[in-house]
CSV table of C-alpha atoms in Angstrom, one decimal:
chain,number,residue,atom,x,y,z
A,1,MET,CA,145.8,71.3,71.2
A,2,SER,CA,143.4,72.1,73.8
A,3,THR,CA,142.6,75.2,75.7
A,4,SER,CA,141.0,75.0,79.2
A,5,ILE,CA,139.2,78.0,80.6
A,6,ASN,CA,139.0,78.3,84.2
A,7,GLN,CA,136.0,80.2,85.7
A,8,THR,CA,135.9,81.5,89.2
A,9,THR,CA,132.9,82.9,90.9
A,10,VAL,CA,133.3,86.1,92.7
A,11,ALA,CA,131.1,88.2,95.0
A,12,THR,CA,131.5,91.9,95.1
A,13,ILE,CA,130.0,94.0,97.8
A,14,VAL,CA,128.8,97.5,96.8
A,15,GLN,CA,128.5,99.8,99.9
A,16,ARG,CA,125.9,102.4,99.9
A,17,ARG,CA,125.0,104.7,102.4
A,18,PRO,CA,122.0,103.8,104.8
A,19,LEU,CA,118.9,105.4,104.4
A,20,ILE,CA,118.9,108.3,107.1
A,21,LYS,CA,115.1,108.8,107.2
A,22,GLY,CA,111.8,108.2,105.5
A,23,ARG,CA,108.1,108.3,105.9
A,24,PHE,CA,105.2,106.3,104.0
A,25,TYR,CA,101.6,105.5,104.3
A,26,HIS,CA,100.7,101.9,105.4
A,27,SER,CA,97.4,99.7,105.9
A,28,SER,CA,97.2,96.2,107.0
A,29,THR,CA,95.1,93.4,105.9
A,30,ASN,CA,94.9,92.1,109.3
A,31,GLU,CA,91.4,92.2,110.4
A,32,LYS,CA,92.3,93.6,113.8
A,33,ILE,CA,93.5,96.6,112.6
A,34,PHE,CA,92.1,96.3,108.8
A,35,GLU,CA,91.1,99.4,107.2
A,36,LYS,CA,93.1,101.5,109.5
A,37,ILE,CA,95.7,103.7,107.7
A,38,PHE,CA,98.8,104.7,109.4
A,39,LEU,CA,101.5,107.4,108.8
A,40,VAL,CA,104.7,105.6,109.3
A,41,THR,CA,108.2,107.7,109.9
A,42,PHE,CA,111.4,106.4,110.5
A,43,LYS,CA,114.9,107.6,111.2
A,44,ILE,CA,118.2,106.1,111.7
A,45,VAL,CA,119.4,106.0,115.5
A,46,ARG,CA,122.6,107.9,116.0
A,47,ASP,CA,125.2,108.1,118.6
A,48,ASP,CA,126.4,111.4,117.7
A,49,LEU,CA,124.9,114.8,118.3
A,50,SER,CA,123.8,115.3,114.7
A,51,TYR,CA,120.2,115.4,115.6
A,52,ASP,CA,117.7,117.6,113.6
A,53,HIS,CA,115.5,119.6,116.1
A,54,ASN,CA,113.7,121.0,113.1
A,55,ASP,CA,112.2,118.1,111.5
A,56,PRO,CA,108.5,118.3,111.4
A,57,ASP,CA,107.9,114.6,112.0
A,58,ASP,CA,108.9,115.3,115.7
A,59,ASN,CA,106.0,117.4,116.3
A,60,LEU,CA,103.2,114.7,115.7
A,61,GLU,CA,101.8,112.9,118.6
A,62,TYR,CA,102.3,109.2,117.5
A,63,ASP,CA,100.1,106.2,118.4
A,64,HIS,CA,103.1,103.7,118.7
A,65,GLU,CA,106.9,103.6,118.6
A,66,PHE,CA,109.3,100.9,118.2
A,67,PHE,CA,112.8,100.2,117.1
A,68,TYR,CA,113.6,98.3,114.0
A,69,GLN,CA,117.1,96.6,113.4
A,70,TYR,CA,118.4,96.0,109.6
A,71,LEU,CA,121.7,94.3,109.7
A,72,THR,CA,123.7,96.6,112.1
A,73,THR,CA,121.6,99.8,111.8
A,74,ASN,CA,118.7,100.6,114.2
A,75,TYR,CA,115.8,102.7,113.1
A,76,TYR,CA,113.4,104.6,115.5
A,77,VAL,CA,109.9,103.7,113.8
A,78,ARG,CA,106.6,105.7,114.8
A,79,CYS,CA,103.2,105.1,113.7
A,80,LYS,CA,100.3,107.7,113.7
A,81,PHE,CA,96.7,106.4,112.9
A,82,ILE,CA,95.0,108.5,110.7
A,83,SER,CA,91.2,108.1,110.5
A,84,HIS,CA,89.0,108.0,107.1
A,85,SER,CA,87.7,111.3,107.8
A,86,ALA,CA,91.2,112.6,108.2
A,87,VAL,CA,92.3,110.9,105.0
A,88,LEU,CA,89.3,112.6,103.1
A,89,ASP,CA,90.7,115.8,104.7
A,90,LEU,CA,94.1,115.1,103.7
A,91,LEU,CA,93.3,114.6,100.2
A,92,ASN,CA,90.7,117.6,99.9
A,93,TYR,CA,92.4,120.1,102.2
A,94,GLU,CA,95.0,121.0,104.3
A,95,TYR,CA,95.2,118.9,107.1
A,96,ASP,CA,96.1,118.9,110.9
A,97,VAL,CA,97.6,115.3,111.9
A,98,ASN,CA,97.1,116.1,115.6
A,99,ALA,CA,93.4,116.8,115.2
A,100,LEU,CA,91.2,114.5,117.4
A,101,TYR,CA,88.9,112.3,115.5
A,102,ASN,CA,87.7,110.3,118.5
A,103,GLU,CA,89.4,107.1,117.8
A,104,PRO,CA,90.2,104.9,120.6
A,105,PRO,CA,93.7,104.2,121.3
A,106,LEU,CA,95.7,101.3,119.8
A,107,THR,CA,95.4,98.2,122.0
A,108,PRO,CA,98.8,96.1,122.7
A,109,SER,CA,97.5,93.5,120.5
A,110,GLN,CA,97.0,95.8,117.6
A,111,LYS,CA,100.3,97.4,118.3
A,112,TYR,CA,101.8,94.0,117.9
A,113,ILE,CA,100.1,93.4,114.7
A,114,LEU,CA,101.1,96.7,113.6
A,115,GLU,CA,104.7,96.1,114.2
A,116,GLN,CA,104.5,92.8,112.6
A,117,SER,CA,102.6,94.1,109.4
A,118,LEU,CA,105.3,96.7,109.0
A,119,MET,CA,108.4,94.1,108.8
A,120,VAL,CA,108.4,93.7,105.4
A,121,GLU,CA,107.6,97.0,104.4
A,122,LEU,CA,110.6,98.5,106.3
A,123,TYR,CA,113.0,95.8,105.2
A,124,LEU,CA,112.0,96.8,101.5
A,125,ARG,CA,112.4,100.2,102.3
A,126,VAL,CA,115.7,100.7,104.2
A,127,SER,CA,117.5,97.7,102.4
A,128,LYS,CA,117.4,99.5,99.0
A,129,GLU,CA,120.0,102.0,100.2
A,130,THR,CA,122.2,99.3,102.0
A,131,ASP,CA,125.2,97.0,100.9
A,132,GLU,CA,124.3,94.8,97.7
A,133,ILE,CA,126.3,91.7,96.9
A,134,ILE,CA,126.7,91.1,93.3
A,135,VAL,CA,127.9,87.5,92.2
A,136,GLY,CA,129.4,87.0,88.9
A,137,THR,CA,131.7,84.8,86.9
A,138,VAL,CA,135.2,85.6,86.0
A,139,GLN,CA,137.1,83.6,83.3
A,140,ASP,CA,141.0,83.3,83.9
């Protein structure tokens, strides 16, 4: 007597809450912005009025701002250039991010390169908290 086993492939979607906000430091390997370090902050764009007016990240003067979309979620991304002398201050003492270090503003080309270099980093950070598809096999 033969026994047949039926196998079915099943995909399960595990829903997670989207990442609301985050921050990290970023440095690009592109020669036009090479060796520049940026503080990158991002937060989800919301239609409701639950905006946090006490967010310390909102008090910074950013060098570049843009929007990033992951699936159906939009993020507002801001980049603050941090000079090497400021990095030393940050590592050794308390640091004022808005202190002037006489750095020229980013050119449009540098802003574009910065955005492109951040795409993978942003994807890796925001995708950790979103839907995950798990594919498995079920035997009948």
